[in-house]
PDB file of C-alpha atoms in Angstrom:
ATOM      1  CA  MET Z1499    -136.909  43.903-152.739  1.00  0.00           C
ATOM      2  CA  THR Z1500    -140.897  45.492-153.331  1.00  0.00           C
ATOM      3  CA  ARG Z1501    -141.729  46.080-157.044  1.00  0.00           C
ATOM      4  CA  VAL Z1502    -143.043  49.244-158.497  1.00  0.00           C
ATOM      5  CA  PHE Z1503    -146.565  48.893-158.651  1.00  0.00           C
ATOM      6  CA  TRP Z1504    -147.511  51.010-162.082  1.00  0.00           C
ATOM      7  CA  ARG Z1505    -144.583  51.951-163.924  1.00  0.00           C
ATOM      8  CA  SER Z1506    -144.580  55.072-165.371  1.00  0.00           C
ATOM      9  CA  GLY Z1507    -142.523  58.415-164.749  1.00  0.00           C
ATOM     10  CA  VAL Z1508    -145.026  58.892-163.288  1.00  0.00           C
ATOM     11  CA  GLY Z1509    -146.565  55.351-161.907  1.00  0.00           C
ATOM     12  CA  ILE Z1510    -148.741  55.385-166.236  1.00  0.00           C
ATOM     13  CA  ILE Z1511    -145.424  53.801-167.675  1.00  0.00           C
ATOM     14  CA  PHE Z1512    -146.879  50.543-170.226  1.00  0.00           C
ATOM     15  CA  LEU Z1513    -144.152  48.122-171.211  1.00  0.00           C
ATOM     16  CA  PHE Z1514    -144.759  47.936-175.346  1.00  0.00           C
ATOM     17  CA  SER Z1515    -145.192  44.477-175.550  1.00  0.00           C
ATOM     18  CA  VAL Z1516    -148.699  41.945-174.547  1.00  0.00           C
ATOM     19  CA  ILE Z1517    -148.258  39.046-173.179  1.00  0.00           C
ATOM     20  CA  LEU Z1518    -149.775  36.454-172.567  1.00  0.00           C
ATOM     21  CA  THR Z1519    -149.563  34.197-169.137  1.00  0.00           C
ATOM     22  CA  GLY Z1520    -150.115  30.232-170.531  1.00  0.00           C
ATOM     23  CA  SER Z1521    -151.153  27.800-167.683  1.00  0.00           C
ATOM     24  CA  GLY Z1522    -148.998  24.705-164.726  1.00  0.00           C
ATOM     25  CA  CYS Z1523    -148.906  21.456-165.321  1.00  0.00           C
ATOM     26  CA  ALA Z1524    -150.173  20.115-162.451  1.00  0.00           C
ATOM     27  CA  LEU Z1525    -153.989  18.978-161.204  1.00  0.00           C
ATOM     28  CA  LEU Z1526    -154.316  20.831-157.937  1.00  0.00           C
ATOM     29  CA  GLY Z1527    -157.099  22.279-155.893  1.00  0.00           C
ATOM     30  CA  HIS Z1528    -159.353  19.622-156.047  1.00  0.00           C
ATOM     31  CA  PRO Z1529    -158.959  15.246-154.677  1.00  0.00           C
ATOM     32  CA  PHE Z1530    -159.256  13.196-157.562  1.00  0.00           C
ATOM     33  CA  GLY Z1531    -161.475  11.110-158.630  1.00  0.00           C
ATOM     34  CA  LYS Z1532    -164.401  12.966-156.698  1.00  0.00           C
ATOM     35  CA  GLN Z1533    -167.045  14.904-159.637  1.00  0.00           C
ATOM     36  CA  THR Z1534    -167.706  17.842-159.407  1.00  0.00           C
ATOM     37  CA  ASP Z1535    -169.723  20.169-156.159  1.00  0.00           C
ATOM     38  CA  ALA Z1536    -173.255  20.337-158.317  1.00  0.00           C
ATOM     39  CA  HIS Z1537    -174.052  23.064-155.427  1.00  0.00           C
ATOM     40  CA  ALA Z1538    -170.580  23.985-155.395  1.00  0.00           C
ATOM     41  CA  GLU Z1539    -172.109  24.621-159.037  1.00  0.00           C
ATOM     42  CA  ASN Z1540    -175.151  25.518-159.058  1.00  0.00           C
ATOM     43  CA  ILE Z1541    -173.023  28.611-155.880  1.00  0.00           C
ATOM     44  CA  ILE Z1542    -171.085  30.245-158.752  1.00  0.00           C
ATOM     45  CA  ASN Z1543    -173.395  30.533-161.747  1.00  0.00           C
ATOM     46  CA  HIS Z1544    -175.575  32.385-158.973  1.00  0.00           C
ATOM     47  CA  ILE Z1545    -172.381  34.600-158.768  1.00  0.00           C
ATOM     48  CA  GLN Z1546    -172.627  35.132-162.502  1.00  0.00           C
ATOM     49  CA  ALA Z1547    -175.941  36.110-162.949  1.00  0.00           C
ATOM     50  CA  PHE Z1548    -175.302  39.219-160.563  1.00  0.00           C
ATOM     51  CA  ASN Z1549    -175.284  42.291-162.564  1.00  0.00           C
ATOM     52  CA  ALA Z1550    -175.352  39.417-166.402  1.00  0.00           C
ATOM     53  CA  GLN Z1551    -177.296  41.961-167.361  1.00  0.00           C
ATOM     54  CA  ILE Z1552    -175.514  44.419-167.926  1.00  0.00           C
ATOM     55  CA  SER Z1553    -173.558  44.788-171.760  1.00  0.00           C
ATOM     56  CA  THR Z1554    -172.340  48.386-171.326  1.00  0.00           C
ATOM     57  CA  SER Z1555    -171.038  51.158-168.857  1.00  0.00           C
ATOM     58  CA  LYS Z1556    -170.063  55.004-168.609  1.00  0.00           C
ATOM     59  CA  GLY Z1557    -168.680  55.986-166.035  1.00  0.00           C
ATOM     60  CA  THR Z1558    -166.275  58.888-163.545  1.00  0.00           C
ATOM     61  CA  GLY Z1559    -164.050  58.089-160.780  1.00  0.00           C
ATOM     62  CA  GLU Z1560    -161.723  57.205-158.795  1.00  0.00           C
ATOM     63  CA  LEU Z1561    -158.011  55.083-159.244  1.00  0.00           C
ATOM     64  CA  MET Z1562    -156.098  54.713-156.187  1.00  0.00           C
ATOM     65  CA  LEU Z1563    -152.310  53.101-156.529  1.00  0.00           C
ATOM     66  CA  THR Z1564    -150.759  51.721-153.764  1.00  0.00           C
ATOM     67  CA  GLY Z1565    -146.441  50.509-153.662  1.00  0.00           C
ATOM     68  CA  GLY Z1566    -143.894  50.640-150.919  1.00  0.00           C
ATOM     69  CA  PHE Z1567    -144.102  53.559-149.725  1.00  0.00           C
ATOM     70  CA  ARG Z1568    -145.927  55.078-153.718  1.00  0.00           C
ATOM     71  CA  LYS Z1569    -149.440  56.388-153.714  1.00  0.00           C
ATOM     72  CA  GLU Z1570    -151.069  58.079-156.752  1.00  0.00           C
ATOM     73  CA  LYS Z1571    -154.127  59.212-157.388  1.00  0.00           C
ATOM     74  CA  TYR Z1572    -155.997  60.276-161.045  1.00  0.00           C
ATOM     75  CA  LYS Z1573    -159.451  60.482-161.697  1.00  0.00           C
ATOM     76  CA  ILE Z1574    -160.398  58.242-164.183  1.00  0.00           C
ATOM     77  CA  ALA Z1575    -162.884  57.790-167.381  1.00  0.00           C
ATOM     78  CA  TRP Z1576    -164.088  54.961-168.673  1.00  0.00           C
ATOM     79  CA  ALA Z1577    -166.420  53.530-171.275  1.00  0.00           C
ATOM     80  CA  ALA Z1578    -166.962  49.524-171.948  1.00  0.00           C
ATOM     81  CA  GLN Z1579    -168.593  46.991-173.592  1.00  0.00           C
ATOM     82  CA  ALA Z1580    -168.454  42.858-172.980  1.00  0.00           C
ATOM     83  CA  PRO Z1581    -166.639  41.163-173.792  1.00  0.00           C
ATOM     84  CA  ASN Z1582    -163.118  42.748-173.715  1.00  0.00           C
ATOM     85  CA  ARG Z1583    -163.527  46.973-176.005  1.00  0.00           C
ATOM     86  CA  LEU Z1584    -162.972  49.717-173.135  1.00  0.00           C
ATOM     87  CA  ARG Z1585    -161.491  53.473-173.631  1.00  0.00           C
ATOM     88  CA  MET Z1586    -160.215  54.660-169.880  1.00  0.00           C
ATOM     89  CA  THR Z1587    -158.432  57.445-169.717  1.00  0.00           C
ATOM     90  CA  LEU Z1588    -156.124  58.415-165.805  1.00  0.00           C
ATOM     91  CA  LEU Z1589    -155.968  62.339-165.531  1.00  0.00           C
ATOM     92  CA  MET Z1590    -154.673  64.624-163.141  1.00  0.00           C
ATOM     93  CA  SER Z1591    -155.080  67.753-161.860  1.00  0.00           C
ATOM     94  CA  ALA Z1592    -158.543  67.620-164.500  1.00  0.00           C
ATOM     95  CA  HIS Z1593    -155.216  66.907-167.092  1.00  0.00           C
ATOM     96  CA  PRO Z1594    -155.032  63.115-169.139  1.00  0.00           C
ATOM     97  CA  VAL Z1595    -151.942  61.227-168.398  1.00  0.00           C
ATOM     98  CA  GLU Z1596    -152.581  57.868-170.231  1.00  0.00           C
ATOM     99  CA  THR Z1597    -155.839  56.065-171.975  1.00  0.00           C
ATOM    100  CA  ILE Z1598    -155.678  52.746-172.779  1.00  0.00           C
ATOM    101  CA  ALA Z1599    -158.046  52.319-175.969  1.00  0.00           C
ATOM    102  CA  SER Z1600    -159.293  48.279-176.411  1.00  0.00           C
ATOM    103  CA  THR Z1601    -161.259  47.849-179.804  1.00  0.00           C
ATOM    104  CA  GLY Z1602    -161.832  43.914-179.145  1.00  0.00           C
ATOM    105  CA  GLN Z1603    -158.621  43.393-181.560  1.00  0.00           C
ATOM    106  CA  TRP Z1604    -156.127  46.161-180.921  1.00  0.00           C
ATOM    107  CA  VAL Z1605    -155.554  47.343-177.555  1.00  0.00           C
ATOM    108  CA  THR Z1606    -153.792  51.181-178.104  1.00  0.00           C
ATOM    109  CA  PHE Z1607    -151.739  52.621-174.642  1.00  0.00           C
ATOM    110  CA  VAL Z1608    -151.299  56.629-175.956  1.00  0.00           C
ATOM    111  CA  SER Z1609    -149.549  58.958-172.816  1.00  0.00           C
ATOM    112  CA  HIS Z1610    -150.790  62.209-173.307  1.00  0.00           C
ATOM    113  CA  THR Z1611    -146.930  63.912-170.975  1.00  0.00           C
ATOM    114  CA  GLY Z1612    -144.614  62.299-173.942  1.00  0.00           C
ATOM    115  CA  ALA Z1613    -144.076  58.520-171.298  1.00  0.00           C
ATOM    116  CA  HIS Z1614    -143.445  56.771-174.232  1.00  0.00           C
ATOM    117  CA  LYS Z1615    -144.984  56.491-177.742  1.00  0.00           C
ATOM    118  CA  PRO Z1616    -148.563  56.145-179.053  1.00  0.00           C
ATOM    119  CA  HIS Z1617    -148.532  51.939-178.702  1.00  0.00           C
ATOM    120  CA  SER Z1618    -150.554  49.197-180.469  1.00  0.00           C
ATOM    121  CA  ALA Z1619    -151.018  46.000-180.071  1.00  0.00           C
ATOM    122  CA  VAL Z1620    -152.391  43.078-181.830  1.00  0.00           C
ATOM    123  CA  SER Z1621    -155.093  41.542-178.871  1.00  0.00           C
ATOM    124  CA  THR Z1622    -158.547  40.479-178.215  1.00  0.00           C
ATOM    125  CA  ASP Z1623    -157.656  40.721-174.021  1.00  0.00           C
ATOM    126  CA  PRO Z1624    -153.858  40.784-173.514  1.00  0.00           C
ATOM    127  CA  ASP Z1625    -152.867  40.250-169.548  1.00  0.00           C
ATOM    128  CA  LEU Z1626    -152.776  43.529-168.636  1.00  0.00           C
ATOM    129  CA  ASP Z1627    -149.752  41.823-165.273  1.00  0.00           C
ATOM    130  CA  PRO Z1628    -146.984  44.388-167.265  1.00  0.00           C
ATOM    131  CA  TYR Z1629    -148.550  47.075-166.802  1.00  0.00           C
ATOM    132  CA  ILE Z1630    -150.026  46.779-163.805  1.00  0.00           C
ATOM    133  CA  ASN Z1631    -148.372  44.353-162.025  1.00  0.00           C
ATOM    134  CA  ILE Z1632    -151.197  42.751-161.238  1.00  0.00           C
ATOM    135  CA  PRO Z1633    -151.478  38.834-163.773  1.00  0.00           C
ATOM    136  CA  LEU Z1634    -155.923  41.046-164.230  1.00  0.00           C
ATOM    137  CA  ARG Z1635    -157.272  40.397-168.370  1.00  0.00           C
ATOM    138  CA  LEU Z1636    -157.986  42.973-169.770  1.00  0.00           C
ATOM    139  CA  SER Z1637    -162.176  41.011-170.159  1.00  0.00           C
ATOM    140  CA  GLU Z1638    -161.615  40.979-166.947  1.00  0.00           C
ATOM    141  CA  LEU Z1639    -161.315  45.028-166.384  1.00  0.00           C
ATOM    142  CA  VAL Z1640    -163.884  45.091-167.770  1.00  0.00           C
ATOM    143  CA  SER Z1641    -166.024  42.386-166.225  1.00  0.00           C
ATOM    144  CA  LEU Z1642    -165.099  45.143-163.018  1.00  0.00           C
ATOM    145  CA  LEU Z1643    -166.504  47.812-165.119  1.00  0.00           C
ATOM    146  CA  LEU Z1644    -169.687  46.035-165.550  1.00  0.00           C
ATOM    147  CA  GLY Z1645    -170.007  45.683-162.332  1.00  0.00           C
ATOM    148  CA  LYS Z1646    -169.498  41.949-162.056  1.00  0.00           C
ATOM    149  CA  MET Z1647    -167.855  39.268-160.754  1.00  0.00           C
ATOM    150  CA  PRO Z1648    -164.412  38.321-163.358  1.00  0.00           C
ATOM    151  CA  LYS Z1649    -164.098  34.179-163.564  1.00  0.00           C
ATOM    152  CA  ARG Z1650    -162.254  31.950-165.849  1.00  0.00           C
ATOM    153  CA  PRO Z1651    -162.688  28.430-166.968  1.00  0.00           C
ATOM    154  CA  PHE Z1652    -163.129  25.209-164.057  1.00  0.00           C
ATOM    155  CA  ASP Z1653    -163.690  21.823-165.298  1.00  0.00           C
ATOM    156  CA  ARG Z1654    -164.146  21.610-161.181  1.00  0.00           C
ATOM    157  CA  ALA Z1655    -166.167  22.946-158.434  1.00  0.00           C
ATOM    158  CA  TRP Z1656    -166.084  22.604-154.909  1.00  0.00           C
ATOM    159  CA  VAL Z1657    -167.294  23.845-151.519  1.00  0.00           C
ATOM    160  CA  LEU Z1658    -164.945  23.154-148.070  1.00  0.00           C
ATOM    161  CA  PRO Z1659    -167.596  21.855-144.523  1.00  0.00           C
ATOM    162  CA  GLU Z1660    -165.537  24.649-142.031  1.00  0.00           C
ATOM    163  CA  GLN Z1661    -165.736  27.408-144.821  1.00  0.00           C
ATOM    164  CA  PRO Z1662    -169.513  27.232-146.680  1.00  0.00           C
ATOM    165  CA  GLY Z1663    -169.302  30.501-147.431  1.00  0.00           C
ATOM    166  CA  THR Z1664    -166.573  30.326-149.813  1.00  0.00           C
ATOM    167  CA  VAL Z1665    -166.715  27.816-152.729  1.00  0.00           C
ATOM    168  CA  PHE Z1666    -163.385  26.746-154.559  1.00  0.00           C
ATOM    169  CA  ALA Z1667    -163.763  26.212-158.592  1.00  0.00           C
ATOM    170  CA  SER Z1668    -159.679  24.423-161.001  1.00  0.00           C
ATOM    171  CA  GLN Z1669    -159.145  23.989-164.399  1.00  0.00           C
ATOM    172  CA  SER Z1670    -157.717  20.394-165.308  1.00  0.00           C
ATOM    173  CA  PHE Z1671    -153.534  20.852-165.740  1.00  0.00           C
ATOM    174  CA  SER Z1672    -153.774  24.426-164.995  1.00  0.00           C
ATOM    175  CA  SER Z1673    -152.486  24.801-161.345  1.00  0.00           C
ATOM    176  CA  GLU Z1674    -154.207  27.765-160.700  1.00  0.00           C
ATOM    177  CA  ILE Z1675    -157.463  27.800-158.398  1.00  0.00           C
ATOM    178  CA  GLN Z1676    -160.081  30.050-158.094  1.00  0.00           C
ATOM    179  CA  GLU Z1677    -161.739  31.655-154.856  1.00  0.00           C
ATOM    180  CA  TRP Z1678    -165.223  33.123-154.187  1.00  0.00           C
ATOM    181  CA  LEU Z1679    -166.584  34.435-151.360  1.00  0.00           C
ATOM    182  CA  ILE Z1680    -170.499  35.514-150.299  1.00  0.00           C
ATOM    183  CA  ASN Z1681    -171.617  37.515-147.770  1.00  0.00           C
ATOM    184  CA  GLU Z1682    -174.876  36.022-145.592  1.00  0.00           C
ATOM    185  CA  SER Z1683    -177.063  37.589-148.244  1.00  0.00           C
ATOM    186  CA  GLY Z1684    -175.185  35.464-150.956  1.00  0.00           C
ATOM    187  CA  ARG Z1685    -173.131  38.324-152.860  1.00  0.00           C
ATOM    188  CA  ALA Z1686    -170.640  37.525-153.848  1.00  0.00           C
ATOM    189  CA  ILE Z1687    -168.252  39.998-152.233  1.00  0.00           C
ATOM    190  CA  ARG Z1688    -164.142  38.752-152.630  1.00  0.00           C
ATOM    191  CA  TYR Z1689    -162.660  37.146-156.051  1.00  0.00           C
ATOM    192  CA  ARG Z1690    -159.602  36.039-155.901  1.00  0.00           C
ATOM    193  CA  VAL Z1691    -156.893  33.443-157.548  1.00  0.00           C
ATOM    194  CA  LEU Z1692    -154.136  31.371-155.260  1.00  0.00           C
ATOM    195  CA  ASP Z1693    -152.004  29.007-156.299  1.00  0.00           C
ATOM    196  CA  GLU Z1694    -151.116  25.617-155.911  1.00  0.00           C
ATOM    197  CA  ASP Z1695    -149.584  26.443-152.752  1.00  0.00           C
ATOM    198  CA  LYS Z1696    -153.182  28.244-152.089  1.00  0.00           C
ATOM    199  CA  ASN Z1697    -150.989  32.070-151.376  1.00  0.00           C
ATOM    200  CA  MET Z1698    -152.850  34.558-153.658  1.00  0.00           C
ATOM    201  CA  ILE Z1699    -151.577  35.611-157.093  1.00  0.00           C
ATOM    202  CA  PHE Z1700    -154.578  38.239-157.052  1.00  0.00           C
ATOM    203  CA  GLY Z1701    -157.599  39.581-155.410  1.00  0.00           C
ATOM    204  CA  ILE Z1702    -160.802  40.654-155.899  1.00  0.00           C
ATOM    205  CA  TRP Z1703    -162.844  43.161-152.448  1.00  0.00           C
ATOM    206  CA  TYR Z1704    -165.716  44.220-153.734  1.00  0.00           C
ATOM    207  CA  SER Z1705    -167.999  47.032-151.342  1.00  0.00           C
ATOM    208  CA  GLN Z1706    -169.987  49.788-151.001  1.00  0.00           C
ATOM    209  CA  PHE Z1707    -172.821  49.054-152.550  1.00  0.00           C
ATOM    210  CA  PHE Z1708    -175.619  51.399-154.257  1.00  0.00           C
ATOM    211  CA  LYS Z1709    -178.373  51.032-156.128  1.00  0.00           C
ATOM    212  CA  ARG Z1710    -178.351  52.204-160.100  1.00  0.00           C
ATOM    213  CA  ASP Z1711    -180.947  51.750-162.394  1.00  0.00           C
ATOM    214  CA  ASN Z1712    -182.518  48.607-160.169  1.00  0.00           C
ATOM    215  CA  PHE Z1713    -178.767  46.948-160.546  1.00  0.00           C
ATOM    216  CA  ILE Z1714    -176.909  46.703-157.402  1.00  0.00           C
ATOM    217  CA  LEU Z1715    -172.903  47.978-158.063  1.00  0.00           C
ATOM    218  CA  PRO Z1716    -170.137  47.931-155.929  1.00  0.00           C
ATOM    219  CA  GLY Z1717    -168.461  51.506-155.442  1.00  0.00           C
ATOM    220  CA  MET Z1718    -165.492  50.372-154.655  1.00  0.00           C
ATOM    221  CA  ILE Z1719    -163.610  47.837-156.515  1.00  0.00           C
ATOM    222  CA  THR Z1720    -160.116  46.911-155.037  1.00  0.00           C
ATOM    223  CA  ILE Z1721    -157.771  44.842-156.243  1.00  0.00           C
ATOM    224  CA  LYS Z1722    -154.005  42.824-154.295  1.00  0.00           C
ATOM    225  CA  ASN Z1723    -151.747  40.894-155.912  1.00  0.00           C
ATOM    226  CA  ARG Z1724    -149.222  39.240-153.759  1.00  0.00           C
ATOM    227  CA  GLU Z1725    -146.773  41.729-153.059  1.00  0.00           C
ATOM    228  CA  GLN Z1726    -149.726  44.453-150.985  1.00  0.00           C
ATOM    229  CA  GLY Z1727    -149.883  46.625-154.880  1.00  0.00           C
ATOM    230  CA  VAL Z1728    -153.554  47.879-153.973  1.00  0.00           C
ATOM    231  CA  ILE Z1729    -155.456  49.202-157.151  1.00  0.00           C
ATOM    232  CA  LYS Z1730    -159.318  50.850-155.557  1.00  0.00           C
ATOM    233  CA  ILE Z1731    -161.563  52.156-157.970  1.00  0.00           C
ATOM    234  CA  SER Z1732    -163.751  54.475-156.575  1.00  0.00           C
ATOM    235  CA  MET Z1733    -166.620  53.503-159.438  1.00  0.00           C
ATOM    236  CA  LYS Z1734    -170.499  55.136-158.064  1.00  0.00           C
ATOM    237  CA  ASN Z1735    -170.914  58.074-161.615  1.00  0.00           C
ATOM    238  CA  ILE Z1736    -171.207  55.082-163.463  1.00  0.00           C
ATOM    239  CA  MET Z1737    -174.089  54.303-166.157  1.00  0.00           C
ATOM    240  CA  PRO Z1738    -174.858  50.614-166.594  1.00  0.00           C
ATOM    241  CA  ASN Z1739    -176.346  49.443-170.845  1.00  0.00           C
ATOM    242  CA  ILE Z1740    -175.219  52.984-171.203  1.00  0.00           C
ATOM    243  CA  PRO Z1741    -175.835  53.095-175.807  1.00  0.00           C
ATOM    244  CA  VAL Z1742    -171.706  53.530-176.908  1.00  0.00           C
ATOM    245  CA  LYS Z1743    -170.570  53.871-179.861  1.00  0.00           C
ATOM    246  CA  GLU Z1744    -168.136  52.005-181.580  1.00  0.00           C
ATOM    247  CA  SER Z1745    -165.994  55.241-182.200  1.00  0.00           C
ATOM    248  CA  VAL Z1746    -164.757  55.978-178.800  1.00  0.00           C
ATOM    249  CA  PHE Z1747    -162.657  52.226-178.581  1.00  0.00           C
ATOM    250  CA  ARG Z1748    -160.613  53.344-181.376  1.00  0.00           C
ATOM    251  CA  LEU Z1749    -157.525  55.734-180.885  1.00  0.00           C
ATOM    252  CA  THR Z1750    -155.470  56.590-183.170  1.00  0.00           C
ATOM    253  CA  GLY Z1751    -152.210  58.028-181.164  1.00  0.00           C
ATOM    254  CA  SER Z1752    -152.913  61.467-181.398  1.00  0.00           C
TER     255      SER Z1752
END
């Protein structure tokens, strides 16, 4: 059975707990006894340098959800600050539906339609899987809204001769394998997290790049889970490195 992609009466009911995921116990994705490929690590460092100077952003756009026979479309407005501060509101027909806010210490969810009571939880970087069915962390969502490419900890990286445009990385005693795909200009256009059999757990695609304030930003971000549920975020109206007051990230639930 296909999982409900975004849980709510109208697609946005958030669960009332913060679930932090752990790591697996297998050493996978890289041959035993072989050191990290310095060339692969340099590629990852180059990917992480992309838009590294952006620390905040504000913007508006659209968020489209597809899962099974269900399609939903929302307007969004957000303010984000690295590494884990966020305020994002989803709107339908110009009316707020749901707001999530993170101060970096607390995460608060507010339904503007009465779908659930306001809820706050102590967490610096919650896993968003219970809310959007994709095991993306809040800091990784913030990274996307800053025009950056996510990266999880790793201690080995490599490139396969038959896939010169793809770089892999893994962490000891974790079953996850990270994968970045770069295009001919050296820009990362895809990031995926794979399981030990190299099946996709989730993936992120960047497209429709445009220039704003000397930065090259992705106008469309597509996120997929392993069941092919899809979130598309259109964020062409984005203002990088704009001042954001700390109070923006606090919600009272009112």
